[in-house]
Structures are given as C-alpha cells and as structure tokens.
PDB file of C-alpha atoms in Angstrom:
ATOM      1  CA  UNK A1266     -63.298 -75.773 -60.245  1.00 82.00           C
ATOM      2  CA  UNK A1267     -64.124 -79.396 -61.456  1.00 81.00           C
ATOM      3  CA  UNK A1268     -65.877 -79.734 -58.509  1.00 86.00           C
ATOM      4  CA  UNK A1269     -67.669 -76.666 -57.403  1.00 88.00           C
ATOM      5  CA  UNK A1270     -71.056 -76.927 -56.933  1.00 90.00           C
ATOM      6  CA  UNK A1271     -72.460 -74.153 -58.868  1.00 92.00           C
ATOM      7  CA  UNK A1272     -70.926 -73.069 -62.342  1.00 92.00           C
ATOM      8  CA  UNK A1273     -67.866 -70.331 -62.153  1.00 95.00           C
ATOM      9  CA  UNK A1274     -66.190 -68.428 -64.874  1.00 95.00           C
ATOM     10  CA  UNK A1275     -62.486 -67.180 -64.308  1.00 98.00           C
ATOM     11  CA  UNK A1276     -59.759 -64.851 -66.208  1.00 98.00           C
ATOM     12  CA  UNK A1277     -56.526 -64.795 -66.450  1.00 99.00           C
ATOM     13  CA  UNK A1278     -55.443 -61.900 -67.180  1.00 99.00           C
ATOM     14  CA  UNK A1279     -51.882 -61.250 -68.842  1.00 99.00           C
ATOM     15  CA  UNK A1280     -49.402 -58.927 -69.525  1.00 99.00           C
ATOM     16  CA  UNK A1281     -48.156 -58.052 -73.182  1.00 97.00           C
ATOM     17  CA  UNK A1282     -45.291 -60.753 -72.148  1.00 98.00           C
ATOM     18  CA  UNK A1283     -47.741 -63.462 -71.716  1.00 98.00           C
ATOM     19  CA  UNK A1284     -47.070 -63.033 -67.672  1.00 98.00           C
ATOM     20  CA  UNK A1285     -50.182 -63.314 -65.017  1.00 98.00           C
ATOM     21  CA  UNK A1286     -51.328 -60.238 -63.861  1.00 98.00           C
ATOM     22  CA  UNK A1287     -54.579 -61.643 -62.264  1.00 98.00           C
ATOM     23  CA  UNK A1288     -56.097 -64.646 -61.998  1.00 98.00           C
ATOM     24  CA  UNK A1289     -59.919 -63.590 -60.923  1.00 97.00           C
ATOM     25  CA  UNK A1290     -63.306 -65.555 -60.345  1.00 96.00           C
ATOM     26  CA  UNK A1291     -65.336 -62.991 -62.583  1.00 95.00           C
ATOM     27  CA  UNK A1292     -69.009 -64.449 -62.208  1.00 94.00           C
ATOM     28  CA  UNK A1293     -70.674 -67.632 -60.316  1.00 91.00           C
ATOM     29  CA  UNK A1294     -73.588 -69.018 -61.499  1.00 80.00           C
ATOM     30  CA  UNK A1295     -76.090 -71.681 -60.696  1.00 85.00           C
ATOM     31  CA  UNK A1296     -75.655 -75.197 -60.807  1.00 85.00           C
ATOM     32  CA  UNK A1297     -76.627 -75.273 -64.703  1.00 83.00           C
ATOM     33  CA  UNK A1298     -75.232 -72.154 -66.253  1.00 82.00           C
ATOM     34  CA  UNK A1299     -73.356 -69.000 -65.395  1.00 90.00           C
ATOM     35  CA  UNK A1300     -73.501 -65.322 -67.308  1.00 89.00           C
ATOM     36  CA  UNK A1301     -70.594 -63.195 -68.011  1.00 91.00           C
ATOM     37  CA  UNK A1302     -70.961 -59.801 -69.358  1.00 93.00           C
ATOM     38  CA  UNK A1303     -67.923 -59.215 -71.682  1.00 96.00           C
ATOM     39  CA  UNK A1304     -68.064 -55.838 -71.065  1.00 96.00           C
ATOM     40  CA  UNK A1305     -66.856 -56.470 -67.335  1.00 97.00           C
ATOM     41  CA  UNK A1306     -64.371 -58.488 -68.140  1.00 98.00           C
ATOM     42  CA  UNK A1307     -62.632 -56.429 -70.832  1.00 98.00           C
ATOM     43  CA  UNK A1308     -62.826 -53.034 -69.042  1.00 98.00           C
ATOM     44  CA  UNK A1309     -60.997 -55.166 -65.430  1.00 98.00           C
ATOM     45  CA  UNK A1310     -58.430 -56.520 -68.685  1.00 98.00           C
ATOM     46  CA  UNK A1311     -57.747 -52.464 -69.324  1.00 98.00           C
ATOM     47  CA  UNK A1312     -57.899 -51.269 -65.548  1.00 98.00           C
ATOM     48  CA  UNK A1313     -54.745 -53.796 -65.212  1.00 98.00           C
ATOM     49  CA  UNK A1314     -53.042 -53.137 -68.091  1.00 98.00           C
ATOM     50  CA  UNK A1315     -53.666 -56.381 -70.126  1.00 98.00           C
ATOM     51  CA  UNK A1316     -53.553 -57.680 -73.344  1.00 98.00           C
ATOM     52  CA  UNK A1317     -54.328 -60.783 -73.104  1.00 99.00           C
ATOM     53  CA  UNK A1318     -57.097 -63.302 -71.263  1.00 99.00           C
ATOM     54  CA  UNK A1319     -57.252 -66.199 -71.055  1.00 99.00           C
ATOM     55  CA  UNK A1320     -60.906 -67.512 -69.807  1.00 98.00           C
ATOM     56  CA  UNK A1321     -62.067 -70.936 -67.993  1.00 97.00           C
ATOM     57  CA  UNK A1322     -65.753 -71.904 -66.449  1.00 95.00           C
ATOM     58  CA  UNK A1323     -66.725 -75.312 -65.107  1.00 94.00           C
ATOM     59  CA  UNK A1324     -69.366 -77.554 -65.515  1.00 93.00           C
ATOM     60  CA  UNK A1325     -70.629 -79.035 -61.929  1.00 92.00           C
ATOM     61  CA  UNK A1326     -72.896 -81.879 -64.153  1.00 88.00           C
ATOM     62  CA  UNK A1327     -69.246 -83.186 -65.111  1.00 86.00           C
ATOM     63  CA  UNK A1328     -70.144 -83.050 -68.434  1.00 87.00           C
ATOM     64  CA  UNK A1329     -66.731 -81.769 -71.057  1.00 91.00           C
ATOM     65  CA  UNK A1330     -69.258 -80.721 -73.600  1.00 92.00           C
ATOM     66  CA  UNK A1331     -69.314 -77.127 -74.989  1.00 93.00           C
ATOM     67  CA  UNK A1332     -72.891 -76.002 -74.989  1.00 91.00           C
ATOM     68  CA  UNK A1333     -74.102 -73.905 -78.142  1.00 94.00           C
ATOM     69  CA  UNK A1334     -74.358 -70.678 -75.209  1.00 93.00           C
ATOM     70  CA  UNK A1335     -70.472 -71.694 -74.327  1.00 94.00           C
ATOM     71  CA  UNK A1336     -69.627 -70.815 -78.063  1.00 95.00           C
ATOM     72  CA  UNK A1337     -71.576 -67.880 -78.299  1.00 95.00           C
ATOM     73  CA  UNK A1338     -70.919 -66.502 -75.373  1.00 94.00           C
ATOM     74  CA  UNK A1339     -67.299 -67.077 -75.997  1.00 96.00           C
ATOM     75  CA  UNK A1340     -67.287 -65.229 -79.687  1.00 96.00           C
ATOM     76  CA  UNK A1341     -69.155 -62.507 -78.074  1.00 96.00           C
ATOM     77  CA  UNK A1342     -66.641 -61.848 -75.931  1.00 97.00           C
ATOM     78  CA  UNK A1343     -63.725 -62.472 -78.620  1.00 98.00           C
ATOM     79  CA  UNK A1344     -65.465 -59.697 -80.989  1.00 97.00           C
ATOM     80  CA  UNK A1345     -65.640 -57.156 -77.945  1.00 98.00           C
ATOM     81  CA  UNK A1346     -61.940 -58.050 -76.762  1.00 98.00           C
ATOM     82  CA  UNK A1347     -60.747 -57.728 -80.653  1.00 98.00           C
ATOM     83  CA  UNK A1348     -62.297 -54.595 -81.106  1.00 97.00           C
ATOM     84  CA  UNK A1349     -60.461 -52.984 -77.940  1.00 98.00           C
ATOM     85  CA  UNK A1350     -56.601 -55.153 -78.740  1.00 98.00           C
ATOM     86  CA  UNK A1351     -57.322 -57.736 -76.370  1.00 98.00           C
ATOM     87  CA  UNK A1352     -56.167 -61.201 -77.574  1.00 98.00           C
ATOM     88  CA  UNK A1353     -58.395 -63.873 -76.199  1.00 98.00           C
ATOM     89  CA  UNK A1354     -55.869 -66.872 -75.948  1.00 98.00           C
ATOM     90  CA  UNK A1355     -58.267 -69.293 -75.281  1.00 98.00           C
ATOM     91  CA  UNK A1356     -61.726 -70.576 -73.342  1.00 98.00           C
ATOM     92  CA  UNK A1357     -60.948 -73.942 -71.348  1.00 98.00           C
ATOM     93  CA  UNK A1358     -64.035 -75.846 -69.903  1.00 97.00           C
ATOM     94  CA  UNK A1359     -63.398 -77.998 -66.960  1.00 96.00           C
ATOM     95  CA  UNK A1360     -65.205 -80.887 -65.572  1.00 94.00           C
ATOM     96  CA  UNK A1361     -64.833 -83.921 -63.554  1.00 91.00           C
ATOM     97  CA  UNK A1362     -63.800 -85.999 -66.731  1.00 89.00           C
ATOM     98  CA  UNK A1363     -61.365 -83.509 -67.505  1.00 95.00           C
ATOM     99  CA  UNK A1364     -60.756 -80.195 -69.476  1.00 96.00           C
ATOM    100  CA  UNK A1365     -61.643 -78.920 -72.802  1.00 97.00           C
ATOM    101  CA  UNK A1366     -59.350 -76.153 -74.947  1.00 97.00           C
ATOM    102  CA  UNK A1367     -61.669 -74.286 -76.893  1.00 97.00           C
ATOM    103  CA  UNK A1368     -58.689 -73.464 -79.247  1.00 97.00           C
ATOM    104  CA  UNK A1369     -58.088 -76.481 -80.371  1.00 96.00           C
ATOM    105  CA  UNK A1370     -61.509 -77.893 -80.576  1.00 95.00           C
ATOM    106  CA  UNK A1371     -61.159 -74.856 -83.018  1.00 94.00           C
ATOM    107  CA  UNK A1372     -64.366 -72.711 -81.454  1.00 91.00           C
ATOM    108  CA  UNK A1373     -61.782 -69.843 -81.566  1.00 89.00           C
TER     109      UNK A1373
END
C-alpha cells in the first residue's frame, strides 16, 4: 500500500479471539483522498461475524501525516462501530516514510 498510486482503505476484520477473518480493500480513492462509508464497513464486520476491525489507508504523496478528514473520518466510524459492539482496534496510515498507529498517536 505505501506505494499504490491512488489512496486505498483496508479492514481487517476479526473474530471475538482477535483471529483474521478478512482482510479486504474496502474503497480506492484518488491520488489525494479516498471515502469510506462506515456504514459499509460495519454491516461486511456483521455479515462475517466480527467484532473487531482493525482499519489502514495509504497516502501515495508519502506523507505520515494524519489529515484533520483522517481523524474525523476515523471517529465517525468508531461512534457507528461502538454503537453496534464493534471494537475498532486501531486506524494505521501508511506511507513511503513509514506507518502511523492512530492509537497511540492517541486519535482513538
């Protein structure tokens, strides 16, 4: 994903163990931003039997900089999963320079 042209956003979806259940490319975007529609994502998380996601999307400018849309986006989708009893583990950000845990930068 570091080095995809155009900007991507997987899940991981898990098990109540913690175990993969899916790992799926859920949008692709342009080359400056990508749009995810929580409700998508959540209702795939309950069609498998999840409990769990864990999220990723890259940035093709190589830039490891959460954008103000990245953290909104991302606590949209945490209030949706909450309110249904899916944990949102965490939102990593990948680019050339490396990757980015939105968990411990503490945007979660």
């Amino acid at each position: 994903m570091a080095f995809a042209p155009q900007e991507q956003f997987r899940v991981l979806y898990l098990n109540a163990g913690n175990e993969l259940l899916c790992d799926e490319v859920a949008s692709i975007g342009s080359v400056s931003a990508v749009h995810i529609y929580p409700r998508e994502v959540l209702k795939r998380c309950l069609e498998l039997g999840g409990t769990a996601i864990i999220v990723a999307h890259n940035h093709p400018s190589g830039r490891l900089v959460a954008s103000r849309s990245d953290r909104i986006m991302t606590r949209k989708l945490v209030e949706a999963a909450t309110a249904l009893g899916v944990a949102v583990h965490d939102h990593i950000l990948i680019a050339r320079e490396g990757s980015l845990s939105f968990r411990r930068k503490g945007f979660l």
